[in-house]
Short mmCIF file of N, CA and C in Angstrom, two decimals:
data_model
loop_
_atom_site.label_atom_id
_atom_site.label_comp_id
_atom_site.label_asym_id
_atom_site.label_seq_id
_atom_site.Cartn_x
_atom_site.Cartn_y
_atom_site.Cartn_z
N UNK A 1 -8.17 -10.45 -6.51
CA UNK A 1 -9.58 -10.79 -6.55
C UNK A 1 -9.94 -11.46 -5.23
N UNK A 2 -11.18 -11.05 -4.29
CA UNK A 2 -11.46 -11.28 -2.99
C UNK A 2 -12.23 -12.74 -3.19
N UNK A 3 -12.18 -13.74 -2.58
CA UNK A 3 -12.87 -14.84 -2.83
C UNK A 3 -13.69 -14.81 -1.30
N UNK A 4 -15.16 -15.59 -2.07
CA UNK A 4 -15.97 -15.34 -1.33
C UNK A 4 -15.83 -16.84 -0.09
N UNK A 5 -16.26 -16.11 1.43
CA UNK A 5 -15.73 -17.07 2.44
C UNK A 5 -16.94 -17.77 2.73
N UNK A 6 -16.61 -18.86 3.90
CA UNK A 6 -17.97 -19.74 4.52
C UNK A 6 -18.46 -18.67 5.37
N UNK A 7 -19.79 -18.63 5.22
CA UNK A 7 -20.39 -17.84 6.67
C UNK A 7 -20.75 -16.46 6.26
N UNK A 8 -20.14 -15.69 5.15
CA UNK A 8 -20.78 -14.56 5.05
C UNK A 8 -21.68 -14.22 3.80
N UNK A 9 -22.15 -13.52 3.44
CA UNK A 9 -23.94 -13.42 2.52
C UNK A 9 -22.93 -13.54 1.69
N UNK A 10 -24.07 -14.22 0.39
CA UNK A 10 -23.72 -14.20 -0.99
C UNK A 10 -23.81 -13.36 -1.41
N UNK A 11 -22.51 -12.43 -2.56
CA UNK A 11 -23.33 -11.42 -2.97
C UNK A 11 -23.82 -11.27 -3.87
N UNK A 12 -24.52 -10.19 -3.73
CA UNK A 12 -25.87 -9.78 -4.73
C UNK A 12 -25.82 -9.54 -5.89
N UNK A 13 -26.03 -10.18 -7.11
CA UNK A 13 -26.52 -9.50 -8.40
C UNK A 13 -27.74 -9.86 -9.38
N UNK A 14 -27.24 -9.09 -10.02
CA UNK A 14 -28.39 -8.93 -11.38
C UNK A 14 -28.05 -9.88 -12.67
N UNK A 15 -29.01 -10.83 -12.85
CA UNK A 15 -28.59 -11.96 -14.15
C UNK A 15 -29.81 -12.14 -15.23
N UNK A 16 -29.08 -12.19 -16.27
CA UNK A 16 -30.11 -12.62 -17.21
C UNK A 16 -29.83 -14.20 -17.58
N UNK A 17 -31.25 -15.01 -17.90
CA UNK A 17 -30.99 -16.19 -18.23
C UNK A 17 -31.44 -16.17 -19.89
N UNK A 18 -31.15 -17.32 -20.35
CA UNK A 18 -31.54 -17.24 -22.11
C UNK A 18 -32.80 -16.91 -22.37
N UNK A 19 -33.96 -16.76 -21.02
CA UNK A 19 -35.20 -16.61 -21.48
C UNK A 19 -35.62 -15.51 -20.44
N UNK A 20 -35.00 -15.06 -19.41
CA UNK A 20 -35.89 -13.98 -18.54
C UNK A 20 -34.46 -13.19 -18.14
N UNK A 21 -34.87 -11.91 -18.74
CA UNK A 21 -33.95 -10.71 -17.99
C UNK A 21 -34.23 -10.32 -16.88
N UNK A 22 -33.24 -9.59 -15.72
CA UNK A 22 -33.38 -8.64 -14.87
C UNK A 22 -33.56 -9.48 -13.55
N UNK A 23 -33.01 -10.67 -13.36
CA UNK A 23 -33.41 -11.63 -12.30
C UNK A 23 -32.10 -11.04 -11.26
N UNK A 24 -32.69 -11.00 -9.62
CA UNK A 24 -32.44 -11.22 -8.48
C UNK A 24 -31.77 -12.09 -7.69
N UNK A 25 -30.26 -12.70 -7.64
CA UNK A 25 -30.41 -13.46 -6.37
C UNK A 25 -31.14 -13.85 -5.44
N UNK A 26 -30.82 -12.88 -4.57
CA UNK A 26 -31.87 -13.43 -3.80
C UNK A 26 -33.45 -12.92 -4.00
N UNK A 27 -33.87 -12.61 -5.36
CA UNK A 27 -35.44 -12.85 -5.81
C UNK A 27 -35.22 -14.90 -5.93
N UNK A 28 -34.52 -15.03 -6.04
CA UNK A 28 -34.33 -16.68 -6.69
C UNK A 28 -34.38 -17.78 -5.61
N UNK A 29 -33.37 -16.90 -4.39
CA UNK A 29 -33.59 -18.18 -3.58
C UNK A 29 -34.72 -18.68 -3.14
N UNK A 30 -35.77 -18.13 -3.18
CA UNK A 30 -37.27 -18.45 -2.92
C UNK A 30 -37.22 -20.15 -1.23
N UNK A 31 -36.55 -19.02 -0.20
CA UNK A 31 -36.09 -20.10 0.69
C UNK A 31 -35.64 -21.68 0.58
N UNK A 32 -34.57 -21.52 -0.21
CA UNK A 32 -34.46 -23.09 -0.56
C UNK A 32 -32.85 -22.84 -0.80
N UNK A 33 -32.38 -24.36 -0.68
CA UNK A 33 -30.82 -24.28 -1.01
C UNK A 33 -30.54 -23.58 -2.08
N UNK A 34 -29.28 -23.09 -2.04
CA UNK A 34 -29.10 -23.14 -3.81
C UNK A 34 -27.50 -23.35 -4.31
N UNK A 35 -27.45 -24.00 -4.85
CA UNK A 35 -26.03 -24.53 -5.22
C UNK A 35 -25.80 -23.52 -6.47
N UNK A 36 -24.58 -22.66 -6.23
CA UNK A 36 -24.14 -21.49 -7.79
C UNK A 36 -22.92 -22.04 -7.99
N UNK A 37 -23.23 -22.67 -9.24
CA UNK A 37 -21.63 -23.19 -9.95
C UNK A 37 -21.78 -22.77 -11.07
N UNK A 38 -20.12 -22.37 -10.86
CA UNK A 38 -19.64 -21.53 -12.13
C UNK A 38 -18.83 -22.34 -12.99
N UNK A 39 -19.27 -22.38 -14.24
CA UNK A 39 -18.54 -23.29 -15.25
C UNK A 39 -17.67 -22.30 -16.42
N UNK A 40 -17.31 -23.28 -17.07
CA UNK A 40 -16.28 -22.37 -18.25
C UNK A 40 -17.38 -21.43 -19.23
N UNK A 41 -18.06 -22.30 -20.09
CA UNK A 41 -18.93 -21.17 -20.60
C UNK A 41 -19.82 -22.72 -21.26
N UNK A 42 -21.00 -22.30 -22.34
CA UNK A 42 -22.03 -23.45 -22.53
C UNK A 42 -21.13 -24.49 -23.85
N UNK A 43 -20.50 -23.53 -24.54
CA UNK A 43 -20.07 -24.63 -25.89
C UNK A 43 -19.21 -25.64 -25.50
N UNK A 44 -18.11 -24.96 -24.20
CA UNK A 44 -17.09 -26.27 -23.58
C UNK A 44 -17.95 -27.39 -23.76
N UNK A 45 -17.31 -28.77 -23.91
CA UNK A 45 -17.74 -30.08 -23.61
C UNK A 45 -17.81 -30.83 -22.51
N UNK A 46 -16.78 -29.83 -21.66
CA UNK A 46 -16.72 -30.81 -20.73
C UNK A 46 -18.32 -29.88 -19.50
N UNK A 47 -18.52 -28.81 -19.48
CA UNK A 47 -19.47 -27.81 -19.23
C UNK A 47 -20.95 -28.58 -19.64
N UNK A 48 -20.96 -28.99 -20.51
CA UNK A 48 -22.19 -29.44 -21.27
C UNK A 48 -22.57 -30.55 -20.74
N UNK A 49 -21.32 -31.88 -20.10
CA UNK A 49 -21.52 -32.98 -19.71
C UNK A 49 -21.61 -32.75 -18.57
N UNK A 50 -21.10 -31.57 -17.95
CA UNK A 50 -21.80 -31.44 -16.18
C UNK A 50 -23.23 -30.83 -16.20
N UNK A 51 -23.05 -30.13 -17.07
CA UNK A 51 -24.53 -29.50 -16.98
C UNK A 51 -25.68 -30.85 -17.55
N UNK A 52 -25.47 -31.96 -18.14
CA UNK A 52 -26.47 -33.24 -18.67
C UNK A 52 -26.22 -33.74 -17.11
N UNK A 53 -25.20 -33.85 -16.45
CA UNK A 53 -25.23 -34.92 -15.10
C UNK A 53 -26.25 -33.82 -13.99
N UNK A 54 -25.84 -32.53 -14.19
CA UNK A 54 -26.81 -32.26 -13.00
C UNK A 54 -28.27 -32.14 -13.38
N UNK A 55 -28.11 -32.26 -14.44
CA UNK A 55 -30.09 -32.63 -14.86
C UNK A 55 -30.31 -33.84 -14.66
N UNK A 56 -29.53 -35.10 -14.42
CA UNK A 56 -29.85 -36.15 -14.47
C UNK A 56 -30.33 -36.44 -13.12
N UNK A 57 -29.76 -35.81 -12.05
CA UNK A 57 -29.67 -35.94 -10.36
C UNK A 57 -30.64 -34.81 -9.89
N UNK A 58 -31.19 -33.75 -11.15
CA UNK A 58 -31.89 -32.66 -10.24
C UNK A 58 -33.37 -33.10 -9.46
N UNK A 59 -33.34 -34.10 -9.79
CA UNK A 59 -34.92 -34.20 -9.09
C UNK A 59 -34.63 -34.53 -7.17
N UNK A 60 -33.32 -35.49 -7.55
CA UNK A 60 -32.70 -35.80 -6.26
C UNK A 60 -32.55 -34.52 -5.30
N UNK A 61 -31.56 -33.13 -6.08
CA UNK A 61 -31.56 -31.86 -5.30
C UNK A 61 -32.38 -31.49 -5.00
N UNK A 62 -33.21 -31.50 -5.74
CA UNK A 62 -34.48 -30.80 -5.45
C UNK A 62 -35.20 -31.72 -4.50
N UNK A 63 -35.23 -32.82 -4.38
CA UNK A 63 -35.90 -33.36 -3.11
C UNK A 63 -35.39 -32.48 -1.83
N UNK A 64 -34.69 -32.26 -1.96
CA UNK A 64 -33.49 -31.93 -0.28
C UNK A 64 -33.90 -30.12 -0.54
N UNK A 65 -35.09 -29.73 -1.11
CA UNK A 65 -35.58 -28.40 -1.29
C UNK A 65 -33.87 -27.43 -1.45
N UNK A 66 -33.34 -28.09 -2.78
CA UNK A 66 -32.32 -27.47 -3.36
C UNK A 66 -32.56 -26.54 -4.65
N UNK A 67 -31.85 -25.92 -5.17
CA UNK A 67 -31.84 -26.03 -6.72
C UNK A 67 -30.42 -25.03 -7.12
N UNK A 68 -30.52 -25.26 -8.72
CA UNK A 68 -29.24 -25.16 -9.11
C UNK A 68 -28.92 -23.68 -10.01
N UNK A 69 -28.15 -23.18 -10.23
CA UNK A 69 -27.84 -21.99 -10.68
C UNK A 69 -26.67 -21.91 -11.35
N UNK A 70 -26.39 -22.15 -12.76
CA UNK A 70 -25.00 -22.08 -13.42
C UNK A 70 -24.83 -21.25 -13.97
N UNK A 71 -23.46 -20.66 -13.75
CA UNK A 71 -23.13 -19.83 -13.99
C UNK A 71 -22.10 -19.86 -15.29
N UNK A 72 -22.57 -18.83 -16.58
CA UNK A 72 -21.71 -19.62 -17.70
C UNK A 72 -21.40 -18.21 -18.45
N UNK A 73 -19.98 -18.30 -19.10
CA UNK A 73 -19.54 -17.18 -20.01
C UNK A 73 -20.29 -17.11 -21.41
N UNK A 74 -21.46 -17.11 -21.34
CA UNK A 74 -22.07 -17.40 -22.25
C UNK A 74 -23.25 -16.29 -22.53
N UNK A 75 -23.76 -15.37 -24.10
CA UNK A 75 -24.72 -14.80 -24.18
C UNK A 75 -25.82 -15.30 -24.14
N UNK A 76 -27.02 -14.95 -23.79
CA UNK A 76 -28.02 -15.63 -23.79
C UNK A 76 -28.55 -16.14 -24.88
N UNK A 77 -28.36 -15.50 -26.03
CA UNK A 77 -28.95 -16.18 -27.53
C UNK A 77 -28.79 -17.18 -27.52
N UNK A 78 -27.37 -17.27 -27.48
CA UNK A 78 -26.27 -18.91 -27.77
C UNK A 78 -27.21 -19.73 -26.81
N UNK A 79 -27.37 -19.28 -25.96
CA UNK A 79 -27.95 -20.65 -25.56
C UNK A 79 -29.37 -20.65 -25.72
N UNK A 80 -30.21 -20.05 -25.54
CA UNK A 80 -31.36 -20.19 -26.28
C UNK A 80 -31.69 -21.03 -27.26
N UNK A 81 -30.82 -20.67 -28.04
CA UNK A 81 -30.75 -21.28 -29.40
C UNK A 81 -30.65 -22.34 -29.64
N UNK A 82 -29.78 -23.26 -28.58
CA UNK A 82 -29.16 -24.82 -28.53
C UNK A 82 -30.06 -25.40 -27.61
N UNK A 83 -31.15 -24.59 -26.61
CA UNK A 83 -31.31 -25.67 -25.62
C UNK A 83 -33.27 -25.35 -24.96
N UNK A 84 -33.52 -26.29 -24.76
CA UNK A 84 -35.09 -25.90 -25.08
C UNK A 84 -35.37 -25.81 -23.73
N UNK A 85 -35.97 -24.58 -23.46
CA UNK A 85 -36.31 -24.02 -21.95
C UNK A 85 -37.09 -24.64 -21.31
N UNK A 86 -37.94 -25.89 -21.88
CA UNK A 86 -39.30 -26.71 -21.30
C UNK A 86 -38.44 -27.83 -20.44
N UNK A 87 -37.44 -28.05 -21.57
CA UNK A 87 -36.51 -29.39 -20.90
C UNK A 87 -34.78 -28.98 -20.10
N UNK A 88 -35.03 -27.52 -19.11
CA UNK A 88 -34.31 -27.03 -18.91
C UNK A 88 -34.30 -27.23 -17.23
N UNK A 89 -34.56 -27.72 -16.54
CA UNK A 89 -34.73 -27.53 -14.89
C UNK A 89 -33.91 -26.25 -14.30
N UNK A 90 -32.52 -26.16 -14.95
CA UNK A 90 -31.42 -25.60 -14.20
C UNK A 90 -31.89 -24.04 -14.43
N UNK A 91 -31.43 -23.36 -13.58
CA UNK A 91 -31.26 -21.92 -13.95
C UNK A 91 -29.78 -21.63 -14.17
N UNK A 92 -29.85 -21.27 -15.70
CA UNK A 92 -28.95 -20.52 -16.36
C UNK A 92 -28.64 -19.23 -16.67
N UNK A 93 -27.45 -18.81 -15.38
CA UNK A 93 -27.25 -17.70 -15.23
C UNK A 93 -26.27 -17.47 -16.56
N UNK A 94 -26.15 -16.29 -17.42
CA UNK A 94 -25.71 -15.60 -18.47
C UNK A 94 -24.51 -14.74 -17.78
N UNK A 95 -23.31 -14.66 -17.74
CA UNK A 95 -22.30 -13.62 -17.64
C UNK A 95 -20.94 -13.68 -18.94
N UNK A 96 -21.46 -13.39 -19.70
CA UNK A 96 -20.55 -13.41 -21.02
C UNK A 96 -18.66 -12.35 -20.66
N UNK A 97 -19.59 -11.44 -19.73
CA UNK A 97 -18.60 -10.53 -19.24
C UNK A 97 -17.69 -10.42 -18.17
N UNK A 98 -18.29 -12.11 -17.58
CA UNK A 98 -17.41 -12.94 -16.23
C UNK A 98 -17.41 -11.38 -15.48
N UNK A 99 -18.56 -10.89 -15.03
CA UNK A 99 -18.80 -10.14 -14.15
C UNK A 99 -19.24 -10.97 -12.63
N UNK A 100 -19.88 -11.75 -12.36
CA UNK A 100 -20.55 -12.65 -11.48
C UNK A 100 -18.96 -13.32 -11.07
N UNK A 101 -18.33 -13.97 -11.94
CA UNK A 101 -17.06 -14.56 -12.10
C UNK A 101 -15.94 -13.35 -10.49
N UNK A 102 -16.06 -12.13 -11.09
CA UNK A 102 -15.40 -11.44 -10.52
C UNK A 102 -15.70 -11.59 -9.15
N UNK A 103 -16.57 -10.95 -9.43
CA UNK A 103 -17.63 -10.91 -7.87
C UNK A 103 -17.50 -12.24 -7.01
N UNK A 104 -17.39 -13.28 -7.48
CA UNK A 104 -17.06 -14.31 -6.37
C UNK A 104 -16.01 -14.52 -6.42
N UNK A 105 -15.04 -14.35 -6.96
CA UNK A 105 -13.48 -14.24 -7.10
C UNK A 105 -13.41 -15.85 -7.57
N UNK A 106 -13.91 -16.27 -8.74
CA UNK A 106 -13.66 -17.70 -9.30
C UNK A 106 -12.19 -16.39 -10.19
N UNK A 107 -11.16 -17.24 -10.76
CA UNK A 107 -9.94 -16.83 -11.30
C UNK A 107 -10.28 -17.97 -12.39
N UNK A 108 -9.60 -17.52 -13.43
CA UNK A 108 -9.06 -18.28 -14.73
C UNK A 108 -7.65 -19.30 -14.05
N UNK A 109 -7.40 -20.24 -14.94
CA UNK A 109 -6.00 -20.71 -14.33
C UNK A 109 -5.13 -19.76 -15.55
N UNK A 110 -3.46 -19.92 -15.28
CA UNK A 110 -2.38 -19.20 -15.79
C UNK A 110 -1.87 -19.45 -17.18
N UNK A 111 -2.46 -20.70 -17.31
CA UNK A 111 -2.04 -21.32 -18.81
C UNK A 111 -2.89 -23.01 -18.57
N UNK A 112 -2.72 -23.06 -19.73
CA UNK A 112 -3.37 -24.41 -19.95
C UNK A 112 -3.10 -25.39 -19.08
N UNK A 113 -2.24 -25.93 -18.90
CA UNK A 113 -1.64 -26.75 -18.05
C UNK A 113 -2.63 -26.39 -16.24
N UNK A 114 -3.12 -25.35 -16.58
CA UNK A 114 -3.96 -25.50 -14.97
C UNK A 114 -5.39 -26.20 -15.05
N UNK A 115 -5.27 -26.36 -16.13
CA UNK A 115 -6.89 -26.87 -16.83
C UNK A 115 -7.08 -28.12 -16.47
N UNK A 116 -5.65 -28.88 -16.61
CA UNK A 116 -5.41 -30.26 -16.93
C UNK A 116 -5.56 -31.63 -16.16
N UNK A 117 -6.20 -32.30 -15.96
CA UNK A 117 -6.00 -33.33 -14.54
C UNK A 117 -6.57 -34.75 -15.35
N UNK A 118 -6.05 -36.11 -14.95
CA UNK A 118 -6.78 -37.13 -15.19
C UNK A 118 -8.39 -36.85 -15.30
N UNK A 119 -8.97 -36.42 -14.19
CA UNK A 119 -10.70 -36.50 -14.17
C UNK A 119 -10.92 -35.59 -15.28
N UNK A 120 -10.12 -34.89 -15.80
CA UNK A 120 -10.61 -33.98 -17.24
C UNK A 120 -10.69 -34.70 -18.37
N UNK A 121 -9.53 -35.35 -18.70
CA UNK A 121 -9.20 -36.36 -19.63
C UNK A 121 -10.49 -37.57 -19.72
N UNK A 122 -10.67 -37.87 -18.64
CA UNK A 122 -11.94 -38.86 -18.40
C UNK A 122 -13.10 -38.55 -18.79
N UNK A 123 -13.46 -36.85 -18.28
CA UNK A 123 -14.93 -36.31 -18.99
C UNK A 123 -14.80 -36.27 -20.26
N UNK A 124 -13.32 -35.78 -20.80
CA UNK A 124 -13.53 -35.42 -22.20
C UNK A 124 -13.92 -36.67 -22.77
N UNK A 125 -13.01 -37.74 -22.42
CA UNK A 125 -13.51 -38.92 -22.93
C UNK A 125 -15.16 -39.77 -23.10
N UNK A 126 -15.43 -39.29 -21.59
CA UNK A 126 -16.89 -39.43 -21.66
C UNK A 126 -18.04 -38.59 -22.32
N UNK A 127 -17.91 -37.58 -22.91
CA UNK A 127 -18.69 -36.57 -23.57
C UNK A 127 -18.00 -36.96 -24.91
N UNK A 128 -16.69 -37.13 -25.29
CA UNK A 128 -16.95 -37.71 -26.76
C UNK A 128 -17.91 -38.92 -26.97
N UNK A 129 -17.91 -39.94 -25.96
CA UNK A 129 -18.87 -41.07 -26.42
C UNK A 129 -20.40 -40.61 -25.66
N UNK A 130 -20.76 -39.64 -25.59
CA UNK A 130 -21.89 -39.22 -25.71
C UNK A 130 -21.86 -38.28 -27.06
N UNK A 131 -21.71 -38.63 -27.40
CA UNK A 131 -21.68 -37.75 -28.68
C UNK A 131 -21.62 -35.85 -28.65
N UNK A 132 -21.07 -35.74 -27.31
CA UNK A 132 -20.75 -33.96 -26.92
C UNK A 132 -19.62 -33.78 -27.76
N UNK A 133 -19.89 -32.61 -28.15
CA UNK A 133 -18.66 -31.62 -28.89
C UNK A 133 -19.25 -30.49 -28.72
N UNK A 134 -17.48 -29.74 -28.83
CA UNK A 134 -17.15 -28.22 -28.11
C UNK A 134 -18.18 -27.37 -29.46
N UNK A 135 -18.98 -26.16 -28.97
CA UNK A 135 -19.46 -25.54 -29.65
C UNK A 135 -19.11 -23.92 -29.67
N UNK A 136 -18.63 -23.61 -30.55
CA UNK A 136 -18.69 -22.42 -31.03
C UNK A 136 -19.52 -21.18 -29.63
N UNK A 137 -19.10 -20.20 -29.13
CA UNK A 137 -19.44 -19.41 -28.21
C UNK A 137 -19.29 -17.89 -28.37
N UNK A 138 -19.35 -17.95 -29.77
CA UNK A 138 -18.97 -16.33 -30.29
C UNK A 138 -17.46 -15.92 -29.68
N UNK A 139 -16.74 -16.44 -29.27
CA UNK A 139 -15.56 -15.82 -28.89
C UNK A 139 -15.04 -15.34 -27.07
N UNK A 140 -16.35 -15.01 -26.42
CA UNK A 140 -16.81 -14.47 -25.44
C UNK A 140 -16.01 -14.61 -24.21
N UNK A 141 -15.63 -16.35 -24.35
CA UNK A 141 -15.00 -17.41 -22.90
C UNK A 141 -13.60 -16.95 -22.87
N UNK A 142 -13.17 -17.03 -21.39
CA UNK A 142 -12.03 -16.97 -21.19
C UNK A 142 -11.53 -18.84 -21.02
N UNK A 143 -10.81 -19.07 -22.06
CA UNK A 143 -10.33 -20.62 -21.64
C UNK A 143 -9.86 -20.97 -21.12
N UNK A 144 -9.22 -20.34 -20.14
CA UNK A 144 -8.65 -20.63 -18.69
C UNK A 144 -9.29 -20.67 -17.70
N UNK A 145 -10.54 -20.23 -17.74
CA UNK A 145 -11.49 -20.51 -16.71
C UNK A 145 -11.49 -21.58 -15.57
N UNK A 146 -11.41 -21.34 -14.58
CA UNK A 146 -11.58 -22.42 -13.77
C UNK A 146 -12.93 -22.90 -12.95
N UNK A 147 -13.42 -23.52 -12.98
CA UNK A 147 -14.81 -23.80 -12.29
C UNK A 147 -14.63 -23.26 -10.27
N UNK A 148 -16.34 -23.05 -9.73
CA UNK A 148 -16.31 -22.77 -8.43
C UNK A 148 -17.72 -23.49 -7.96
N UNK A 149 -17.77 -23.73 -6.82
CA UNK A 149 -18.89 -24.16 -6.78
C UNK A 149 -19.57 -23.30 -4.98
N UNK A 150 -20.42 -22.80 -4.94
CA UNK A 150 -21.16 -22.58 -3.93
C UNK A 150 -22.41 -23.01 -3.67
N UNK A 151 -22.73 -23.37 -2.40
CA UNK A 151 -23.90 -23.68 -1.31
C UNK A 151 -24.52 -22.42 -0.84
N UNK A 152 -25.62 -22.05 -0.96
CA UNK A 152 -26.38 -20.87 -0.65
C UNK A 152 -26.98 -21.05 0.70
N UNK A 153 -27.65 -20.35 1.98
CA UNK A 153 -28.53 -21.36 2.62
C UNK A 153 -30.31 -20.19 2.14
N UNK A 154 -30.96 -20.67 2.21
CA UNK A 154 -32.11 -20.04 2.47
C UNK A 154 -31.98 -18.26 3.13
N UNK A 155 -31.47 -17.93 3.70
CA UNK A 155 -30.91 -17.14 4.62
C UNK A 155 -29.97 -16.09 3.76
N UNK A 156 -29.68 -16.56 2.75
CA UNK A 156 -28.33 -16.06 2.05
C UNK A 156 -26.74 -16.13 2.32
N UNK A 157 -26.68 -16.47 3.04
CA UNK A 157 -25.36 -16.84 3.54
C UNK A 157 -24.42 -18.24 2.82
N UNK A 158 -23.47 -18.23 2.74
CA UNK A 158 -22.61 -19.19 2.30
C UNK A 158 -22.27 -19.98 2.43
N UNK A 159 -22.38 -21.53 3.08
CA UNK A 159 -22.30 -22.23 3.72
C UNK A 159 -21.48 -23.50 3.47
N UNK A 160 -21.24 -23.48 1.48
CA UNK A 160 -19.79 -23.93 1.47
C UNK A 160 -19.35 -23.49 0.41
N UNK A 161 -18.07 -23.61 -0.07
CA UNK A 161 -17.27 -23.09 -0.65
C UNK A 161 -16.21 -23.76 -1.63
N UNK A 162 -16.19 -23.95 -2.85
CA UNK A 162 -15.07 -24.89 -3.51
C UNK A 162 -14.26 -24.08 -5.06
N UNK A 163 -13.64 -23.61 -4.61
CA UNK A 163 -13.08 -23.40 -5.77
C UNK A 163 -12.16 -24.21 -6.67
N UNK A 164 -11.96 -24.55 -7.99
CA UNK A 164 -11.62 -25.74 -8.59
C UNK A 164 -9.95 -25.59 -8.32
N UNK A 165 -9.46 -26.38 -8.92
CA UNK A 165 -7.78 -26.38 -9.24
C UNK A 165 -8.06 -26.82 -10.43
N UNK A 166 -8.86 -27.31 -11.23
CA UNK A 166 -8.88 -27.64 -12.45
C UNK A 166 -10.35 -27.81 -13.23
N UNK A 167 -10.09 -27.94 -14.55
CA UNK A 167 -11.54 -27.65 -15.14
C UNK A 167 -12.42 -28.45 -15.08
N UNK A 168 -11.79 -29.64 -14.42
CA UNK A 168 -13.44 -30.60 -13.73
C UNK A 168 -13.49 -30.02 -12.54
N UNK A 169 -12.98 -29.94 -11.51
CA UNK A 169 -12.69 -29.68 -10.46
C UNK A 169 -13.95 -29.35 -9.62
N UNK A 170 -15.47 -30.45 -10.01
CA UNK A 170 -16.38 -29.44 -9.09
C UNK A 170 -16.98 -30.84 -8.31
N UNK A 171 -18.04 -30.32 -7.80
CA UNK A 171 -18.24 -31.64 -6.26
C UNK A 171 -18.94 -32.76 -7.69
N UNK A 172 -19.38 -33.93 -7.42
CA UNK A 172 -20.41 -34.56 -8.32
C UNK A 172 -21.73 -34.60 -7.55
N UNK A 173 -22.79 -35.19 -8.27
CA UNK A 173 -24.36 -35.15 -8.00
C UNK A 173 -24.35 -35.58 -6.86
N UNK A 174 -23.68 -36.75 -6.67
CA UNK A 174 -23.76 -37.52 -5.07
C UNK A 174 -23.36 -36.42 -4.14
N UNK A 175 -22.21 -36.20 -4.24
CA UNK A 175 -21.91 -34.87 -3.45
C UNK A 175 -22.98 -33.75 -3.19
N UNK A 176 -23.44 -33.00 -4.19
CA UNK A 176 -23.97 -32.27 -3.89
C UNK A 176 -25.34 -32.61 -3.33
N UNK A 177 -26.03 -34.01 -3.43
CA UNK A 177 -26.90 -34.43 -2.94
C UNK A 177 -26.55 -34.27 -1.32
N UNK A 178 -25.92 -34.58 -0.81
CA UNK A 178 -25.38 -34.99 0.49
C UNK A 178 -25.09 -33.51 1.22
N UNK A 179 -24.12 -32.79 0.25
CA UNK A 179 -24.26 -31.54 0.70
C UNK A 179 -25.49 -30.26 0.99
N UNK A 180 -26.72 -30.75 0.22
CA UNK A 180 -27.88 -29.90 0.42
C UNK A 180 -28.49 -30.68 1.09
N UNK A 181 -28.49 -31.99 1.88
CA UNK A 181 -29.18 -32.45 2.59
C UNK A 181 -29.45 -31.88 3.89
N UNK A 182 -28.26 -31.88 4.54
CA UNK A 182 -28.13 -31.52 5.99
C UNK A 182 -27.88 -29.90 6.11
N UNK A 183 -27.96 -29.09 5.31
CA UNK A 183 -28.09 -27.60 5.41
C UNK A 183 -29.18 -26.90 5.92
#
């Protein structure tokens, strides 16, 4: 699987979100950063508590004329269903079929044990006392999934690049604040 480098275009596809089919990449970047992170899928817990932190900081990205794009093994119903599109900022990209997954060459890890790190243990911990729990996903997720995170520029091009070693493994809000600043 080819992983995608710094410096050359993002590539192109076709996504549905829980509420609008047939969407564009780059129809989306609408000249502005765009950060595409790929998570495990929406029912994970620990997925759910990154996806509450980057709503918590999106106004911040979005100052720095950013915005966000997650990418989740997830059908669109399922999430529809759980999450109300008014109080949604993020764009939620749908790939149940870890097609998008391919295409940027994010990999599953080999067994569980690649999943695993202190900062995992910590989210899980912190999403149990938010009262997060793992939800049901029709079956769909690969649980080895490993998270990726990309920087878009306006331009389309790639400008950074992180692929996880583990299932927290992605920048935090501060980070990515800092990182769409100076782009």
């Amino acid at each position: 699987m080819k992983k995608v480098q710094l410096g050359m275009k993002a590539p192109e596809f076709t996504f549905n979100t829980p509420w609008l089919e047939s969407n564009q990449l780059y129809d989306v970047l609408e000249n502005k950063k765009t950060i595409l992170m790929f998570l495990r899928y929406y029912g994970c817990s620990l997925c759910q508590l990154d996806i509450a932190t980057l709503i918590s900081g999106y106004e911040k990205i979005k100052g720095n004329n950013a915005q966000v794009l997650v990418v989740l093994q997830t059908e669109p119903a399922l999430i529809s269903e759980q999450v109300n599109h008014e109080k949604m900022p993020l764009t939620i990209v749908c790939d149940p079929e870890r097609v998008f997954f391919n295409l940027y060459g994010v990999e599953p890890g080999k067994s569980e044990s690649d999943l695993l790190s202190e900062e995992v243990l910590e989210k899980l911990k912190t999403a149990k006392e938010r009262g997060i729990s793992k939800i049901d996903n029709g079956g769909k997720q690969n649980e080895l999934q490993l998270p990726a995170t990309f920087i878009i520029n306006p331009d389309g091009n790639i400008v950074y690049a992180h692929y996880g070693t583990h299932a927290a493994d992605i920048p935090n809000v501060n980070d990515l604040i800092i990182l769409t600043s100076g782009q």
